mmCIF file of C-alpha atoms in Angstrom:
data_model
loop_
_atom_site.group_PDB
_atom_site.id
_atom_site.type_symbol
_atom_site.label_atom_id
_atom_site.label_comp_id
_atom_site.label_asym_id
_atom_site.label_seq_id
_atom_site.Cartn_x
_atom_site.Cartn_y
_atom_site.Cartn_z
ATOM 1 C CA UNK A 19 116.329 149.737 53.515
ATOM 2 C CA UNK A 20 116.126 151.379 56.824
ATOM 3 C CA UNK A 21 119.075 151.029 59.000
ATOM 4 C CA UNK A 22 117.350 151.314 62.165
ATOM 5 C CA UNK A 23 114.821 149.319 61.062
ATOM 6 C CA UNK A 24 113.851 147.202 64.538
ATOM 7 C CA UNK A 25 114.013 143.999 62.072
ATOM 8 C CA UNK A 26 117.500 143.635 60.904
ATOM 9 C CA UNK A 27 119.363 143.079 65.030
ATOM 10 C CA UNK A 28 117.134 140.098 65.100
ATOM 11 C CA UNK A 29 118.101 138.826 61.609
ATOM 12 C CA UNK A 30 121.516 139.977 62.330
ATOM 13 C CA UNK A 31 121.761 137.434 65.599
ATOM 14 C CA UNK A 32 119.436 134.820 63.772
ATOM 15 C CA UNK A 33 122.572 135.150 61.118
ATOM 16 C CA UNK A 34 125.419 135.014 63.393
ATOM 17 C CA UNK A 35 123.436 131.471 65.500
ATOM 18 C CA UNK A 36 123.353 130.082 62.561
ATOM 19 C CA UNK A 37 126.600 130.428 61.507
ATOM 20 C CA UNK A 38 128.161 129.990 66.250
ATOM 21 C CA UNK A 39 126.071 126.130 65.510
ATOM 22 C CA UNK A 40 127.715 126.024 61.852
ATOM 23 C CA UNK A 41 131.468 126.184 63.599
ATOM 24 C CA UNK A 42 130.510 124.359 66.425
ATOM 25 C CA UNK A 43 130.007 121.300 64.802
ATOM 26 C CA UNK A 44 132.559 122.370 62.318
ATOM 27 C CA UNK A 45 134.681 122.514 65.405
ATOM 28 C CA UNK A 46 133.763 118.850 67.205
ATOM 29 C CA UNK A 47 134.340 116.952 64.588
ATOM 30 C CA UNK A 48 138.310 118.004 63.807
ATOM 31 C CA UNK A 49 138.208 117.195 67.962
ATOM 32 C CA UNK A 50 136.843 114.313 67.297
ATOM 33 C CA UNK A 51 139.701 113.656 64.662
ATOM 34 C CA UNK A 52 142.460 114.956 65.897
ATOM 35 C CA UNK A 53 141.110 112.021 69.196
ATOM 36 C CA UNK A 54 141.022 109.821 66.702
ATOM 37 C CA UNK A 55 144.395 110.304 65.762
ATOM 38 C CA UNK A 56 145.702 110.264 68.790
ATOM 39 C CA UNK A 57 144.523 107.482 70.195
ATOM 40 C CA UNK A 58 145.242 105.596 66.866
ATOM 41 C CA UNK A 59 148.962 106.740 67.258
ATOM 42 C CA UNK A 60 149.140 105.411 70.720
ATOM 43 C CA UNK A 61 147.294 101.761 69.860
ATOM 44 C CA UNK A 62 150.743 101.494 67.321
ATOM 45 C CA UNK A 63 153.410 102.605 69.497
ATOM 46 C CA UNK A 64 152.136 100.281 71.996
ATOM 47 C CA UNK A 65 151.598 97.802 69.407
ATOM 48 C CA UNK A 66 155.327 98.145 68.445
ATOM 49 C CA UNK A 67 156.605 98.858 71.900
ATOM 50 C CA UNK A 68 154.266 94.647 72.821
ATOM 51 C CA UNK A 69 156.016 93.849 69.504
ATOM 52 C CA UNK A 70 159.507 94.159 70.969
ATOM 53 C CA UNK A 71 158.023 93.546 74.259
ATOM 54 C CA UNK A 72 157.259 89.834 72.541
ATOM 55 C CA UNK A 73 160.667 89.407 70.276
ATOM 56 C CA UNK A 74 162.255 89.843 73.668
ATOM 57 C CA UNK A 75 160.264 86.660 75.427
ATOM 58 C CA UNK A 76 160.124 84.095 72.097
ATOM 59 C CA UNK A 77 163.780 84.824 72.509
ATOM 60 C CA UNK A 78 164.664 84.325 75.822
ATOM 61 C CA UNK A 79 163.018 80.954 75.634
ATOM 62 C CA UNK A 80 164.633 80.241 73.324
ATOM 63 C CA UNK A 81 167.988 80.821 74.625
ATOM 64 C CA UNK A 82 166.262 78.592 77.968
ATOM 65 C CA UNK A 83 164.913 76.022 75.150
ATOM 66 C CA UNK A 84 169.323 75.702 73.839
ATOM 67 C CA UNK A 85 170.451 75.658 76.728
ATOM 68 C CA UNK A 86 168.015 72.908 78.366
ATOM 69 C CA UNK A 87 169.170 71.788 74.201
ATOM 70 C CA UNK A 88 172.868 71.373 75.673
ATOM 71 C CA UNK A 89 172.297 70.108 79.462
ATOM 72 C CA UNK A 90 169.940 67.063 78.026
ATOM 73 C CA UNK A 91 170.886 64.676 75.676
ATOM 74 C CA UNK A 92 167.761 63.146 73.054
ATOM 75 C CA UNK A 93 165.985 66.761 73.792
ATOM 76 C CA UNK A 94 166.352 68.276 70.116
ATOM 77 C CA UNK A 95 163.933 66.862 68.589
ATOM 78 C CA UNK A 96 160.746 67.330 71.107
ATOM 79 C CA UNK A 97 162.175 70.842 72.592
ATOM 80 C CA UNK A 98 161.636 71.357 68.489
ATOM 81 C CA UNK A 99 157.655 70.455 69.244
ATOM 82 C CA UNK A 100 157.896 73.406 72.162
ATOM 83 C CA UNK A 101 160.438 75.912 69.365
ATOM 84 C CA UNK A 102 157.644 75.750 66.986
ATOM 85 C CA UNK A 103 154.466 76.304 69.638
ATOM 86 C CA UNK A 104 156.466 78.654 71.628
ATOM 87 C CA UNK A 105 156.731 80.535 67.209
ATOM 88 C CA UNK A 106 153.680 79.731 66.520
ATOM 89 C CA UNK A 107 151.371 81.081 69.832
ATOM 90 C CA UNK A 108 154.225 84.649 69.973
ATOM 91 C CA UNK A 109 153.360 84.303 65.624
ATOM 92 C CA UNK A 110 149.513 84.148 65.759
ATOM 93 C CA UNK A 111 149.700 87.122 68.759
ATOM 94 C CA UNK A 112 151.523 89.343 66.410
ATOM 95 C CA UNK A 113 148.883 89.057 63.816
ATOM 96 C CA UNK A 114 145.933 89.253 65.793
ATOM 97 C CA UNK A 115 147.930 92.385 67.585
ATOM 98 C CA UNK A 116 148.539 93.630 63.234
ATOM 99 C CA UNK A 117 144.852 93.559 62.374
ATOM 100 C CA UNK A 118 144.221 95.378 65.040
ATOM 101 C CA UNK A 119 145.820 97.961 64.860
ATOM 102 C CA UNK A 120 145.502 98.180 60.897
ATOM 103 C CA UNK A 121 140.683 97.307 62.405
ATOM 104 C CA UNK A 122 141.423 100.776 64.309
ATOM 105 C CA UNK A 123 143.318 102.835 60.970
ATOM 106 C CA UNK A 124 140.583 101.371 59.223
ATOM 107 C CA UNK A 125 137.905 102.729 61.636
ATOM 108 C CA UNK A 126 139.112 105.974 61.995
ATOM 109 C CA UNK A 127 139.850 106.556 58.126
ATOM 110 C CA UNK A 128 135.705 105.185 57.690
ATOM 111 C CA UNK A 129 135.202 108.319 60.659
ATOM 112 C CA UNK A 130 137.101 110.454 58.689
ATOM 113 C CA UNK A 131 135.963 110.064 55.437
ATOM 114 C CA UNK A 132 132.107 109.693 57.402
ATOM 115 C CA UNK A 133 132.909 113.733 58.705
ATOM 116 C CA UNK A 134 134.076 114.830 56.381
ATOM 117 C CA UNK A 135 130.520 114.130 54.553
ATOM 118 C CA UNK A 136 128.602 115.018 56.748
ATOM 119 C CA UNK A 137 130.914 118.298 57.263
ATOM 120 C CA UNK A 138 129.828 118.915 53.612
ATOM 121 C CA UNK A 139 126.071 118.137 54.190
ATOM 122 C CA UNK A 140 125.791 120.495 56.907
ATOM 123 C CA UNK A 141 127.313 124.042 55.430
ATOM 124 C CA UNK A 142 125.471 122.833 51.611
ATOM 125 C CA UNK A 143 122.518 122.802 54.463
ATOM 126 C CA UNK A 144 123.674 125.947 56.560
ATOM 127 C CA UNK A 145 124.508 127.256 53.013
ATOM 128 C CA UNK A 146 121.154 126.949 51.648
ATOM 129 C CA UNK A 147 119.351 127.739 55.248
ATOM 130 C CA UNK A 148 121.852 131.085 55.552
ATOM 131 C CA UNK A 149 120.573 132.147 51.626
ATOM 132 C CA UNK A 150 115.918 131.730 52.622
ATOM 133 C CA UNK A 151 117.113 133.660 55.696
ATOM 134 C CA UNK A 152 118.083 136.459 53.549
ATOM 135 C CA UNK A 153 114.879 136.001 51.335
ATOM 136 C CA UNK A 154 113.467 135.871 54.268
ATOM 137 C CA UNK A 155 115.216 138.606 55.051
ATOM 138 C CA UNK A 156 114.713 141.424 52.370
ATOM 139 C CA UNK A 157 110.809 140.008 51.671
ATOM 140 C CA UNK A 158 110.149 140.975 55.933
ATOM 141 C CA UNK A 159 112.439 144.262 55.327
ATOM 142 C CA UNK A 160 110.283 145.101 51.961
ATOM 143 C CA UNK A 161 107.144 144.888 53.681
ATOM 144 C CA UNK A 162 108.527 146.667 56.657
ATOM 145 C CA UNK A 163 109.541 150.048 53.680
ATOM 146 C CA UNK A 164 105.699 148.802 51.738
ATOM 147 C CA UNK A 165 104.097 148.509 54.463
ATOM 148 C CA UNK A 166 105.385 152.143 56.081
ATOM 149 C CA UNK A 167 104.952 154.099 52.822
ATOM 150 C CA UNK A 168 101.626 152.739 52.673
ATOM 151 C CA UNK A 169 101.002 154.259 56.568
ATOM 152 C CA UNK A 170 103.145 157.684 54.801
ATOM 153 C CA UNK A 171 100.637 158.513 52.404
ATOM 154 C CA UNK A 172 97.401 157.164 54.026
ATOM 155 C CA UNK A 173 98.782 160.112 57.087
ATOM 156 C CA UNK A 174 99.575 161.986 54.457
ATOM 157 C CA UNK A 175 95.727 162.171 51.914
ATOM 158 C CA UNK A 176 93.813 161.937 55.510
ATOM 159 C CA UNK A 177 95.638 165.547 57.535
ATOM 160 C CA UNK A 178 94.609 166.636 54.411
ATOM 161 C CA UNK A 179 91.330 165.061 54.888
ATOM 162 C CA UNK A 180 91.338 166.814 57.374
ATOM 163 C CA UNK A 181 92.923 170.248 56.372
ATOM 164 C CA UNK A 182 89.484 169.459 53.749
ATOM 165 C CA UNK A 183 87.035 169.028 56.510
ATOM 166 C CA UNK A 184 87.697 171.669 58.471
ATOM 167 C CA UNK A 185 87.554 174.042 55.485
ATOM 168 C CA UNK A 186 85.071 173.248 54.632
ATOM 169 C CA UNK A 187 84.105 173.504 59.421
ATOM 170 C CA UNK A 188 85.635 177.080 59.667
ATOM 171 C CA UNK A 189 83.229 178.280 56.245
ATOM 172 C CA UNK A 190 79.920 176.153 56.985
ATOM 173 C CA UNK A 191 80.782 178.585 60.759
ATOM 174 C CA UNK A 192 80.996 181.425 58.337
ATOM 175 C CA UNK A 193 77.968 181.049 56.675
ATOM 176 C CA UNK A 194 76.625 180.931 60.338
ATOM 177 C CA UNK A 195 77.674 183.821 62.037
ATOM 178 C CA UNK A 196 76.549 185.754 58.239
ATOM 179 C CA UNK A 197 73.737 184.887 58.209
ATOM 180 C CA UNK A 198 72.847 185.360 62.148
ATOM 181 C CA UNK A 199 74.142 188.573 62.150
ATOM 182 C CA UNK A 200 71.823 188.992 58.556
ATOM 183 C CA UNK A 201 69.455 188.143 60.340
ATOM 184 C CA UNK A 202 70.316 190.025 63.500
ATOM 185 C CA UNK A 203 70.327 193.665 61.108
#
């Protein structure tokens, strides 16, 4: 193929654009995955701090209840119900926090799985597009080369025909001169 073919830069630009699009999608998905992981990590750390704070508050409330039991005779039966209600509330809050973190973790994993599947599809489609693009380029270049060869042949043939026509004309002119010379004698 002719390296100076004017179509070559256009095909190269198209290839670079396709590759750039594939890279942009890949980079975008990788960024989103890192962002999701960072958010999940922040959520997990926040849940851990929240749990520690809740545990500290629960212990403080239990100590307060212990102090009331010691200060108020006969308060133990009622305090046990209050203590159980406090524990139930803190346990329910801790469970809800844990479920939220687990749901977020599952969501991030599902997003990563979907992203990987999408990226694989993009890779396959891009490879197929590049292969088709390559075939089209080869066909175009072949057509251009064949057309150029045919034009060269046509030009060579027409030059030969033109030379023949010029020779015939010169021959005819010579005969005409000869005839004119012969008549003028």
